[in-house]
Each structure stands twice: as structure tokens, then as C-alpha cells.
Tab-separated table of C-alpha atoms in Angstrom:
chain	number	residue	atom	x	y	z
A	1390	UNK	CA	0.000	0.000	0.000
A	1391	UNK	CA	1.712	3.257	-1.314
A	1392	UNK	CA	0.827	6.607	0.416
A	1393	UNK	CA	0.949	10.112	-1.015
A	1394	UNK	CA	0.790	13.238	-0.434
A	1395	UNK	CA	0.296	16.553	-2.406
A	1396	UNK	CA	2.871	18.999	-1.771
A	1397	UNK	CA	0.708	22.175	-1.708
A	1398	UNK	CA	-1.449	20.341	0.579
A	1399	UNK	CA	1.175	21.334	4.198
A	1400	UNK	CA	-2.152	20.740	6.437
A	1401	UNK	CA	-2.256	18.748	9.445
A	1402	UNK	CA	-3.740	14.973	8.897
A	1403	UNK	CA	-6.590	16.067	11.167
A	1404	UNK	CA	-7.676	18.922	8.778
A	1405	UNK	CA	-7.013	16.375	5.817
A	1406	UNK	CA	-9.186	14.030	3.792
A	1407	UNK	CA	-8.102	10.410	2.933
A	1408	UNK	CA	-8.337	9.211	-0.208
A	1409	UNK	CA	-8.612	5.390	-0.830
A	1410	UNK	CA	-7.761	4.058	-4.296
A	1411	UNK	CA	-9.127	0.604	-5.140
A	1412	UNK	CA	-8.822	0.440	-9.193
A	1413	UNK	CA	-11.708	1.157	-11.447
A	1414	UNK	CA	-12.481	2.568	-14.286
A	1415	UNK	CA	-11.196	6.018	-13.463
A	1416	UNK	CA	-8.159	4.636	-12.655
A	1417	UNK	CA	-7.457	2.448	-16.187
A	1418	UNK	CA	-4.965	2.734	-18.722
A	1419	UNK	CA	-4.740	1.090	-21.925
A	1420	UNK	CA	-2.886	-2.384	-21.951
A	1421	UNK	CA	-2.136	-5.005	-24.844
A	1422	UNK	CA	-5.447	-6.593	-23.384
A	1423	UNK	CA	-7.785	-3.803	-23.120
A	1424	UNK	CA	-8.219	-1.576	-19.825
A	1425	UNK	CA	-6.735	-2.469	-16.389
A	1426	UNK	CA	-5.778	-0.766	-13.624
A	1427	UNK	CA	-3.327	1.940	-13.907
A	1428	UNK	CA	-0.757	2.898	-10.698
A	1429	UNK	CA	0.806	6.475	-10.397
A	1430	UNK	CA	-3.020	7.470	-9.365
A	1431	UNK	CA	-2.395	9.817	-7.007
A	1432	UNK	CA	-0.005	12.293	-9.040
A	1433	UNK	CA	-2.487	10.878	-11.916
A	1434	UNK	CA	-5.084	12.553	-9.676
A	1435	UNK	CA	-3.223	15.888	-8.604
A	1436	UNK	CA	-2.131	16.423	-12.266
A	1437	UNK	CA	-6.240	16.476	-13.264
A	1438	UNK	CA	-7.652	18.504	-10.267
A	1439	UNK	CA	-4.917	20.951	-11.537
A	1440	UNK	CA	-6.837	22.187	-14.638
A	1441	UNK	CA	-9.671	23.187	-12.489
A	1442	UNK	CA	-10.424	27.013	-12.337
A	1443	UNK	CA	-8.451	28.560	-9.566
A	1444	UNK	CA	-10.960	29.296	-7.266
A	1445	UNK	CA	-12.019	25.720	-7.616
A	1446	UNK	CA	-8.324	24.737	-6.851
A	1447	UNK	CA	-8.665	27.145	-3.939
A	1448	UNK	CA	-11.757	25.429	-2.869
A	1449	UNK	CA	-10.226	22.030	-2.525
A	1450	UNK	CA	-9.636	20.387	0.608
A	1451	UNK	CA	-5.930	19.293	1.835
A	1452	UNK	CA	-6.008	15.591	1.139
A	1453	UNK	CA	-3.100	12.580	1.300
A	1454	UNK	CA	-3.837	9.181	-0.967
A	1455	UNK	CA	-3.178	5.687	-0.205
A	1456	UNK	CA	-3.222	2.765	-2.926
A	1457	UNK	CA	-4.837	-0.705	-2.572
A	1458	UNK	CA	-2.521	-3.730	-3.781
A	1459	UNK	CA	-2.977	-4.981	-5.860
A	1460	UNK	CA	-5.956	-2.662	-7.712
A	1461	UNK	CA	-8.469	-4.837	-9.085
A	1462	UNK	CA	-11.361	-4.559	-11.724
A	1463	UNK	CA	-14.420	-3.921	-9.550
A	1464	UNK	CA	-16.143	-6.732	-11.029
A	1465	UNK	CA	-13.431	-9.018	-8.567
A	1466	UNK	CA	-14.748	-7.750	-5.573
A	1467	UNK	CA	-15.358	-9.694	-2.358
A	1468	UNK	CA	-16.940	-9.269	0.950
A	1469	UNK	CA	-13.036	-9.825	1.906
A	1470	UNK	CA	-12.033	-6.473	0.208
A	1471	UNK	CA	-15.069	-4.677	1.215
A	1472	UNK	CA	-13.873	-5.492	4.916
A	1473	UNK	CA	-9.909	-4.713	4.258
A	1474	UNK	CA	-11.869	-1.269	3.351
A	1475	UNK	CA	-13.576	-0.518	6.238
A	1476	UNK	CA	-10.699	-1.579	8.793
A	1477	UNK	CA	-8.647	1.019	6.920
A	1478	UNK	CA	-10.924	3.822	7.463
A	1479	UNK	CA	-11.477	2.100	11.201
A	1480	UNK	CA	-7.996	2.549	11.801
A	1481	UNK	CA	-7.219	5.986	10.386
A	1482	UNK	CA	-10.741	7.492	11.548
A	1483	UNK	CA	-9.556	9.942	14.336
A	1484	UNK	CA	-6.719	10.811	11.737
A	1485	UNK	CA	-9.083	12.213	8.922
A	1486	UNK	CA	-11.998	14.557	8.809
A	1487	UNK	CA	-13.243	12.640	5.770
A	1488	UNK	CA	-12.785	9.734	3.201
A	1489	UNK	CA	-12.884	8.845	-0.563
A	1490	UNK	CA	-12.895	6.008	-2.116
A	1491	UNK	CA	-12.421	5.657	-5.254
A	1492	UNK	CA	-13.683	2.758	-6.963
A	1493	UNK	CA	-14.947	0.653	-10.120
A	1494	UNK	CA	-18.685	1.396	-10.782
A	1495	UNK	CA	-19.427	-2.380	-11.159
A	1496	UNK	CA	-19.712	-3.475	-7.938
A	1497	UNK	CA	-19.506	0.452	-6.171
A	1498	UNK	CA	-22.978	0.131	-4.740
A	1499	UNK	CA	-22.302	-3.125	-2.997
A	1500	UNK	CA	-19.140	-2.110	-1.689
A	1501	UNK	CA	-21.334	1.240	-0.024
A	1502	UNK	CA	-23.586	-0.903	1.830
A	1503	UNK	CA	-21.437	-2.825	3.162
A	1504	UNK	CA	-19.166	0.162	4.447
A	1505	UNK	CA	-22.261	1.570	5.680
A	1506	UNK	CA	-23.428	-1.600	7.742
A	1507	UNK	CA	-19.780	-2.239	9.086
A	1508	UNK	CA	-19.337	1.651	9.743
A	1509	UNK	CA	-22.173	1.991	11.791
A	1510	UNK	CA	-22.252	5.202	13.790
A	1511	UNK	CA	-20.034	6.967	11.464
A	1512	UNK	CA	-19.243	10.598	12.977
A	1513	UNK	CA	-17.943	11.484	9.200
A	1514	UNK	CA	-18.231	11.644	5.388
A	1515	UNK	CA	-17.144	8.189	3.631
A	1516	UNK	CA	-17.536	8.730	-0.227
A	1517	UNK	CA	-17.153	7.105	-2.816
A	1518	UNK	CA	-17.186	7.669	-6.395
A	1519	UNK	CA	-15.248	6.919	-9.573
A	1520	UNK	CA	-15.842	7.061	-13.826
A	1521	UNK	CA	-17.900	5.675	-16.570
A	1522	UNK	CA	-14.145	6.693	-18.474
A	1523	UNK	CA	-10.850	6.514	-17.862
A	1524	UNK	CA	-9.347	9.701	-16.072
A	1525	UNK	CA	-7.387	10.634	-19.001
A	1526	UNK	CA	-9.955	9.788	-21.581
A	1527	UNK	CA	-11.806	12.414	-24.129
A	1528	UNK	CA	-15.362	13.178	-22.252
A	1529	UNK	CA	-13.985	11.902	-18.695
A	1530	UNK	CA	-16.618	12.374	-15.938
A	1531	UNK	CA	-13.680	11.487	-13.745
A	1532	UNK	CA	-12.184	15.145	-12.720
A	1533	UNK	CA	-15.651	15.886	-12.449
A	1534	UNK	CA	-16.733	13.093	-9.944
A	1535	UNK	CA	-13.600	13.039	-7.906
A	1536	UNK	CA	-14.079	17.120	-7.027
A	1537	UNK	CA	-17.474	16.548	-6.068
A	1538	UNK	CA	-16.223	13.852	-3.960
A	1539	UNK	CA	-14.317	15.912	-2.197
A	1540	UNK	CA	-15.898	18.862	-1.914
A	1541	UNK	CA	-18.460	16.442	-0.242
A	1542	UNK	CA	-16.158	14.770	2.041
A	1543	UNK	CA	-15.066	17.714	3.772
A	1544	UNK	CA	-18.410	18.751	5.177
A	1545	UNK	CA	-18.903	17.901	8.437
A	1546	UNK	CA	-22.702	17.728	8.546
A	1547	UNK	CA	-22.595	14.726	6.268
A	1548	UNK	CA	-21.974	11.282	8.571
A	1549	UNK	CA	-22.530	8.516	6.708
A	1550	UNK	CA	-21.436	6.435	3.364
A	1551	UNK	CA	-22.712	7.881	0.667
A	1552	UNK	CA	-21.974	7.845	-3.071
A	1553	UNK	CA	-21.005	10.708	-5.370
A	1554	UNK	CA	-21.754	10.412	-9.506
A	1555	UNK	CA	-22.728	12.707	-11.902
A	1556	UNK	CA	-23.217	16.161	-9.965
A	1557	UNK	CA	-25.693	14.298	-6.976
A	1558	UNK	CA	-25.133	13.020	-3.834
A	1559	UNK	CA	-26.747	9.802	-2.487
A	1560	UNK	CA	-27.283	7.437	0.624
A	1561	UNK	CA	-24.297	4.321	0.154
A	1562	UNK	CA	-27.145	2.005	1.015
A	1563	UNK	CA	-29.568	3.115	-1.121
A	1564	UNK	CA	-27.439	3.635	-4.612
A	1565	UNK	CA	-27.541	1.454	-7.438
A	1566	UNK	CA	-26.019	1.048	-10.951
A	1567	UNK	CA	-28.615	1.686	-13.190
A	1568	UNK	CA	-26.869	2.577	-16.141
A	1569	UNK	CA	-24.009	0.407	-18.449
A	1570	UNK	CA	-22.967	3.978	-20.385
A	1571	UNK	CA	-24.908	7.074	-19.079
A	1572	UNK	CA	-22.406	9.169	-17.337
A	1573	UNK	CA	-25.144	9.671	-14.698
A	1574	UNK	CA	-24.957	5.774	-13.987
A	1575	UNK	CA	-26.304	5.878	-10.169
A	1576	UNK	CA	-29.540	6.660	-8.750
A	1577	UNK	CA	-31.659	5.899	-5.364
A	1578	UNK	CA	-34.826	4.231	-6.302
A	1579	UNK	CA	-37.448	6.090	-4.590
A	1580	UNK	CA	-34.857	7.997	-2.288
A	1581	UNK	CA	-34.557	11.651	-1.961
A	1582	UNK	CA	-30.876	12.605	-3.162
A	1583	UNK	CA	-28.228	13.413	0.233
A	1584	UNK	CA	-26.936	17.206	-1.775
A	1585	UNK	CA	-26.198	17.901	-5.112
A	1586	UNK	CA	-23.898	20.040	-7.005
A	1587	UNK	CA	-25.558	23.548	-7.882
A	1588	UNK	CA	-23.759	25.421	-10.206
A	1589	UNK	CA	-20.184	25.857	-8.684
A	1590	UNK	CA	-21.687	25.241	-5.263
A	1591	UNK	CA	-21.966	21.563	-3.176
A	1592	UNK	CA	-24.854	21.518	-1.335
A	1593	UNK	CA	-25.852	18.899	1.461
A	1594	UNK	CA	-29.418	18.274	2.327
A	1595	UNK	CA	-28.874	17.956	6.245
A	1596	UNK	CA	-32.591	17.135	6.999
A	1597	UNK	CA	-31.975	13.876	4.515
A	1598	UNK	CA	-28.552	13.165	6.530
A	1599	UNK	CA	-27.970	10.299	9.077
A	1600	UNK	CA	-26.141	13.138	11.365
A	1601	UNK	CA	-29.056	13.289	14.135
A	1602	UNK	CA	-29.385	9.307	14.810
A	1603	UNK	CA	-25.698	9.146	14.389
A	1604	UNK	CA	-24.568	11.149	17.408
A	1605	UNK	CA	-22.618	9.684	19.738
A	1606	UNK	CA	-19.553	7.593	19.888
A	1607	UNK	CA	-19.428	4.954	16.786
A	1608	UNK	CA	-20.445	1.915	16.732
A	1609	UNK	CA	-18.616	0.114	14.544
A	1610	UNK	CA	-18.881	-3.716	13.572
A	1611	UNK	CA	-15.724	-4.833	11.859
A	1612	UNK	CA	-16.545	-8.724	11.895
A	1613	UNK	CA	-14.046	-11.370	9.692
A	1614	UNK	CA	-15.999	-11.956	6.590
A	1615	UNK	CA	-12.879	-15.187	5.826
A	1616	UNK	CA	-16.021	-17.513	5.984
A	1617	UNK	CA	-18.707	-15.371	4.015
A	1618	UNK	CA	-17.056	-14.754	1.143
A	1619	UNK	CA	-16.749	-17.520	-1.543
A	1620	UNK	CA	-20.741	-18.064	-2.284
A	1621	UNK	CA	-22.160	-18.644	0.996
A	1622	UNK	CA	-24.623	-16.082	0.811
A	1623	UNK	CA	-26.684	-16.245	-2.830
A	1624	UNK	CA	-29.064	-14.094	-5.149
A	1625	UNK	CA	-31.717	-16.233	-6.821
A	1626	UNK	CA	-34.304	-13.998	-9.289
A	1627	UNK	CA	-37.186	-15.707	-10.031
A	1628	UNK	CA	-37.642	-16.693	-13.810
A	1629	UNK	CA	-40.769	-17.720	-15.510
A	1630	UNK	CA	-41.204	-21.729	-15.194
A	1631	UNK	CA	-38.875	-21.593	-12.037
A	1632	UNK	CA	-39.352	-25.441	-10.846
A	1633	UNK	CA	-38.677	-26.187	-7.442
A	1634	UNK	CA	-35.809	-28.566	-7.855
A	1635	UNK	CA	-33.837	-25.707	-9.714
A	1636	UNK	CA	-34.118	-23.553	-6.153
A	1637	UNK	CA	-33.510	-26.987	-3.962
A	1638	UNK	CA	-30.387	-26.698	-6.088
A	1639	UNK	CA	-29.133	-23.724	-4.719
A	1640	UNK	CA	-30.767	-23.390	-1.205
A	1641	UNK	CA	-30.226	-27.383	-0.635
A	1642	UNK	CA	-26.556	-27.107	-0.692
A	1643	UNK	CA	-24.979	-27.240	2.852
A	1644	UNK	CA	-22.485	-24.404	2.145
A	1645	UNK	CA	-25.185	-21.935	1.577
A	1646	UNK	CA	-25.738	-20.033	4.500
A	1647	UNK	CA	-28.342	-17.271	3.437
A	1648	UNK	CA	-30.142	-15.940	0.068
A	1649	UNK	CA	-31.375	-12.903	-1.068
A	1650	UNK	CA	-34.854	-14.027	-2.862
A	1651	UNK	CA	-35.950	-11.775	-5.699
A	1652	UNK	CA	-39.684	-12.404	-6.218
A	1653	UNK	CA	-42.343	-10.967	-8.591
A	1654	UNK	CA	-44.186	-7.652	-8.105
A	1655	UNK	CA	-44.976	-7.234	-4.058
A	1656	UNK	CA	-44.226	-10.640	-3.126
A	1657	UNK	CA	-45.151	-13.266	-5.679
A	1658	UNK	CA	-44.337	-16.888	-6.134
A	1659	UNK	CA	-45.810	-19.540	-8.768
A	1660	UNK	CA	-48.157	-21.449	-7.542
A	1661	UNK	CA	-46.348	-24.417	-6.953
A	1662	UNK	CA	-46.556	-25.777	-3.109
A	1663	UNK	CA	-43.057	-27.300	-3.221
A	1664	UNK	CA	-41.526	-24.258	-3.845
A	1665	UNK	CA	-42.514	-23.448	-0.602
A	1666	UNK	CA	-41.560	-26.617	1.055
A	1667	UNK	CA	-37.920	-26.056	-0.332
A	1668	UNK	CA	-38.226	-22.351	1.424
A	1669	UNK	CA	-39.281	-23.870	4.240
A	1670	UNK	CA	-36.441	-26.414	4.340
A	1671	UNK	CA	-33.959	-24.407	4.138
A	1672	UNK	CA	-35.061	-21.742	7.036
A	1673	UNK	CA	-35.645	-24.897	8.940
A	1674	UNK	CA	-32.088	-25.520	8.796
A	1675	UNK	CA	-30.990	-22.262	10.033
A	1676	UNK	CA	-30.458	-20.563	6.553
A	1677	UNK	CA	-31.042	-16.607	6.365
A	1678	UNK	CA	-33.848	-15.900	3.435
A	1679	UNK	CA	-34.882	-12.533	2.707
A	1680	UNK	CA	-37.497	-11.411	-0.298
A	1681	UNK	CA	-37.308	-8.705	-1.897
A	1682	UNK	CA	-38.770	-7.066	-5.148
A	1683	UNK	CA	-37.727	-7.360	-9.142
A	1684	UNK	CA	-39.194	-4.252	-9.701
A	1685	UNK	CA	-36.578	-1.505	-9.908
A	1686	UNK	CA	-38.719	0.451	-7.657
A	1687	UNK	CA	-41.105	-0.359	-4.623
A	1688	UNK	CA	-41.298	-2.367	-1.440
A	1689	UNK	CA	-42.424	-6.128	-1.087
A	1690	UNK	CA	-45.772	-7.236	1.038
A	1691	UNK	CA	-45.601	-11.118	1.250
A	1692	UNK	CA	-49.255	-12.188	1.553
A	1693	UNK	CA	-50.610	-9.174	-0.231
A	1694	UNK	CA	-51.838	-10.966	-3.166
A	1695	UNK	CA	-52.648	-15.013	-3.573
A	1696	UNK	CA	-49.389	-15.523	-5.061
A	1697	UNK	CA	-47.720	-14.729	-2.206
A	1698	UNK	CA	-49.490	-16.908	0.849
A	1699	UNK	CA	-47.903	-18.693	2.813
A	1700	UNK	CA	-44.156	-17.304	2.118
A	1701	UNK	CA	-43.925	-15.689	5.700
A	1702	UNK	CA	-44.649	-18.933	6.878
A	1703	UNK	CA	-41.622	-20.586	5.394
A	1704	UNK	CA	-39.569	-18.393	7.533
A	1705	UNK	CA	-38.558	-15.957	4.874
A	1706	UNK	CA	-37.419	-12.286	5.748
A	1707	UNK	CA	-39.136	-9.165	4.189
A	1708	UNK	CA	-37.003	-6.881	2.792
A	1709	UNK	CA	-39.361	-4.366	2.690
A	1710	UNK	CA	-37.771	-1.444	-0.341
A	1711	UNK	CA	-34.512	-2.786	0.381
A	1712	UNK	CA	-31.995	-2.893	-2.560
A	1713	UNK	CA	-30.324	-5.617	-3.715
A	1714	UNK	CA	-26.794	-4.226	-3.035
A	1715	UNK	CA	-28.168	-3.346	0.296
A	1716	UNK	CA	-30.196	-6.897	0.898
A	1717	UNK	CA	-27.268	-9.336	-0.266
A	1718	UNK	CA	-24.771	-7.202	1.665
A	1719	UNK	CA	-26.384	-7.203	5.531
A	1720	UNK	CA	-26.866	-11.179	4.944
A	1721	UNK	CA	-22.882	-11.428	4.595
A	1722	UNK	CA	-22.310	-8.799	7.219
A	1723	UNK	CA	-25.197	-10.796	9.921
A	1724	UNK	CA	-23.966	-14.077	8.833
A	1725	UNK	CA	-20.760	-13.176	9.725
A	1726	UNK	CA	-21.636	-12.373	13.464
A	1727	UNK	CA	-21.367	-14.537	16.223
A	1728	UNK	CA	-25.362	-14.277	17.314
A	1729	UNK	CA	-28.053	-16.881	16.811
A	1730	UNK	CA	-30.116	-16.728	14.037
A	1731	UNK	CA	-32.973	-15.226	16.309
A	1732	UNK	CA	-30.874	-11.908	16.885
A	1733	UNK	CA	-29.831	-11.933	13.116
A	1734	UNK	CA	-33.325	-12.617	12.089
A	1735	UNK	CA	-34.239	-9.786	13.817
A	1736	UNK	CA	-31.464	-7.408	12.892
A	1737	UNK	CA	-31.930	-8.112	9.570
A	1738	UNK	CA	-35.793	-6.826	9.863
A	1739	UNK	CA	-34.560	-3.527	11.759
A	1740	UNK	CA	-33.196	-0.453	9.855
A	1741	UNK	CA	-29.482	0.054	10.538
A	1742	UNK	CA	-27.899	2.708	8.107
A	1743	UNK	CA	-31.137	4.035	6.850
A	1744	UNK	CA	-31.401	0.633	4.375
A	1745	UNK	CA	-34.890	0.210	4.972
């Protein structure tokens, strides 16, 4: 891990930002095999928030860079390097007034929620942000993303994760990748934005903020994810002639420990009784199931329609408007707590981070 630190910058730690690079797009250079991760990011980094307007320059918060090793596509992720994350802002926190991280847009959302969840009672801004292009590239949104992302991370009103794309601010565990191309690739289905960029000006929504609930000192939960992270927990989205021994498949396999269920509309299942049996099998045996929606938007009732009786009775979690990012990522983090499945059963059902 390589740190560095911008000359101009002469600012105590404790007035400066972090900034954590993982890889990603906005990182990539051009190899004999297409894009990978490019090093050199940090004086990559000072060399574009250069040709900003002076007064933007001026703007910019004193800020020192460390580099993940090695960098990785985001599309590699585990719950193993979303927890090597969070133990480096853990151990650094009283060092830094803020964090960025900057980070492929493939997998960004999941790696959010997952900061969020093991970053509970976060006293300051974690961001994270990175490029639909390459920093260099023609039409970057990179310079543009990674000075909102710090403009953001300075402000002390704002603790929580949250993401920064395309001029808007929004919750970590709410965000999603909605986009393959749009520059404006992130959104918050059905959730107010945190602060947005207006004109030259970055402006945070406090009464949308986690700051009230979050008072106090944090509470963070920094648990080994070594035994969570190879397929234990899985995401199963119902298909049209789903038969029950192709979800016996996955959920009757003893290394499965949890699944994230996405059903049809509010709730739905077909109407197939051993379907349910396999559901209820597998909760039997101690396995964490949560439903939630296919629907890009909106919130699952189990029961609500026909379709959907008897699924609470199998012993499977409502995950209310949660994402999927959001849903897939507090099984791994639960899972990977010493508790009985009572206490994570009922964890799972309260709101954390603002998830649900």
C-alpha cells in the first residue's frame, strides 16, 4: 500500500481528507489486453484537479492518498475487500476529517452498503465515487466526480457512506447502478438525493442526513468476513417456469448459509406448493432468506396478493424497499456475526444505516 501526499497540501492529517484508491475505471490505462488498472493514481489525480479554475483549486480540501494492492477490476470484488476497506478507514478514523474512495462502478454500490453496515455510527463523510471513463480519456466524468467527492467529504454535517456520480449526492445504502454507459450511472430508487452540485456550489441536504441518529460515539462492527465470502450467501431472481428442484439446487446445498430471494411484483411466487416446502427447508435448517422485489422500484408485502401466501410462513425475511446491493450485503455482514439466528433474524428486519 503506497501513500501520497500533495505537496501544496502542508495541512495537518486532522484537517485532511483520505483518499482510498481501489482500481476502477477512473483509474485504467490502456494495456495489450484492453483496460486495467493503472498505478501512479495519485499524481495521476493531482495532475487532473490541476486544470480546475483557480478558485475551484482554492476550494479544494488538503487531502493525502493511499493505494490498494494490488488494484483490481471492480467486477473481482469480495466481501473480503469490502472489509480490508472498512478496517482502513477504522484505523485511520480519528486521523481524517473525511474519506474517498475511489472505486470501479461495477460493484460500487455493494461495496457502499457494506461500508455503511460495518461503519455503523459513522461521525464522518465516507464517499465514494469513480468514472464511466478513464481519467485521461476524451469526455472523462472522472475530474468531475472526484471534485465533487471531495468537496463532499469535507463537510462535516454529512456522517454517513454515501456515493457521489454525476453532480448528486446519495445514501451508500440506497445507490444502485442503473446505467451500463450514461455518465449519470447511479440513482436511489425512490430515495430523496443526500446534496447535489448547484452550479459551482456543493450543497448537502442535512434534513436527509444520518447526522441526528448518528450522534454519539461509533459503533462500529468490523466482523471477519474469511467464511462469508466464496458463495455462501446467494441471489436467486425468479424466472418464468422456475421449478422447485432448480431452487432446492441452490438453497439445498450445505455451504449456503443465506439468500437474497428476488420475487415478482410485491411478493409473488408460482403457484407451486413445493416451492414453498424447499423455502421452508432451508429456514428450517438455520439458513437466512430474505425477499425482496424485481421491480426496480417499490417495497415487497408477502401475503398481499394469492401468489404470495404462505411465504412468511416458510420463515422468509421481508425486505421491505430494500436494494439488492443493500439486501445481499447485511446477509454477509449478519452471517458473519457470532449471534443466533434469532438476533440476526431480527437485525436483519430492523433499519441500521437508513437501508430500509
Amino acid at each position: 500500500m503506497s501513500t501520497f501526499s500533495p505537496l501544496a497540501n502542508a495541512t495537518s492529517s486532522h484537517e485532511r481528507l483520505l483518499v482510498i484508491y481501489t482500481g476502477g475505471t477512473i483509474g485504467m490505462q490502456q494495456a495489450t489486453s484492453g483496460l486495467a488498472p493503472g498505478g501512479n493514481f495519485a499524481q495521476r489525480m493531482a495532475a487532473a484537479l490541476s486544470k480546475l479554475p483557480v478558485d475551484q483549486q482554492q476550494s479544494l480540501p488538503a487531502y493525502d492518498v493511499i493505494s490498494h494492492t494490488p488494484l483490481i477490476d471492480s467486477s473481482a470484488a469480495t466481501a473480503l475487500n469490502w472489509q480490508h476497506l472498512a478496517r482502513d478507514i477504522a484505523t485511520r478514523l480519528t486521523d481524517y476529517r473525511g474519506f474517498v474512495v475511489i472505486h470501479g462502478t461495477d460493484t460500487l454500490s455493494w461495496t457502499a452498503s457494506s461500508l455503511a453496515y460495518q461503519l455503523q455510527g459513522l461521525d464522518r463523510p465516507v464517499v465514494l465515487t469513480g468514472a464511466m471513463l478513464p481519467l485521461e480519456a476524451p469526455g472523462s466524468d472522472g475530474l468531475d466526480n472526484l471534485h465533487g467527492a471531495l468537496r463532499f467529504a469535507a463537510q462535516t454535517g454529512l456522517q454517513e457512506v454515501a456515493v457521489y456520480f454525476a453532480n448528486r449526492l446519495m445514501r451508500g445504502v440506497r445507490s444502485v447502478k442503473q446505467h451500463s454507459e450514461a455518465l449519470a450511472a447511479f440513482a436511489t430508487p425512490g430515495y430523496p438525493l443526500l446534496g447535489e452540485r448547484v452550479g459551482n456550489d456543493f450543497v448537502y441536504y442535512p434534513s436527509q442526513g444520518l447526522g441526528v441518529q448518528q450522534r454519539g460515539a461509533p459503533r462500529f462492527e468490523l466482523p471477519d468476513y474469511q467464511g462469508i465470502h466464496q458463495g455462501e450467501v446467494v441471489r436467486i431472481a425468479l424466472w418464468p417456469g422456475m421449478a422447485a428442484w432448480q431452487l432446492a439446487a441452490w438453497l439445498g446445498d450445505s455451504r449456503v448459509k443465506g439468500a437474497v430471494l428476488q420475487l415478482w411484483g410485491a411478493g409473488n411466487l408460482p403457484d407451486d406448493p413445493a416451492l414453498l416446502d424447499v423455502l421452508a427447508e432451508a429456514s428450517g435448517e438455520g439458513k437466512l432468506l430474505a425477499a425482496i422485489t424485481l421491480c426496480p422500484e417499490g417495497s415487497i408485502h408477502m401475503g398481499a396478493y394469492a401468489a404470495g401466501q404462505g411465504l412468511a410462513d416458510t420463515g422468509v425475511l421481508s425486505g421491505d424497499a430494500m436494494t439488492p446491493e443493500a439486501t445481499y450485503t447485511k446477509l454477509v455482514h449478519l452471517l458473519a456475526q457470532p449471534v443466533g439466528l434469532d438476533i440476526q433474524r431480527q437485525r436483519f428486519l430492523t433499519a441500521l444505516v437508513g437501508e430500509r
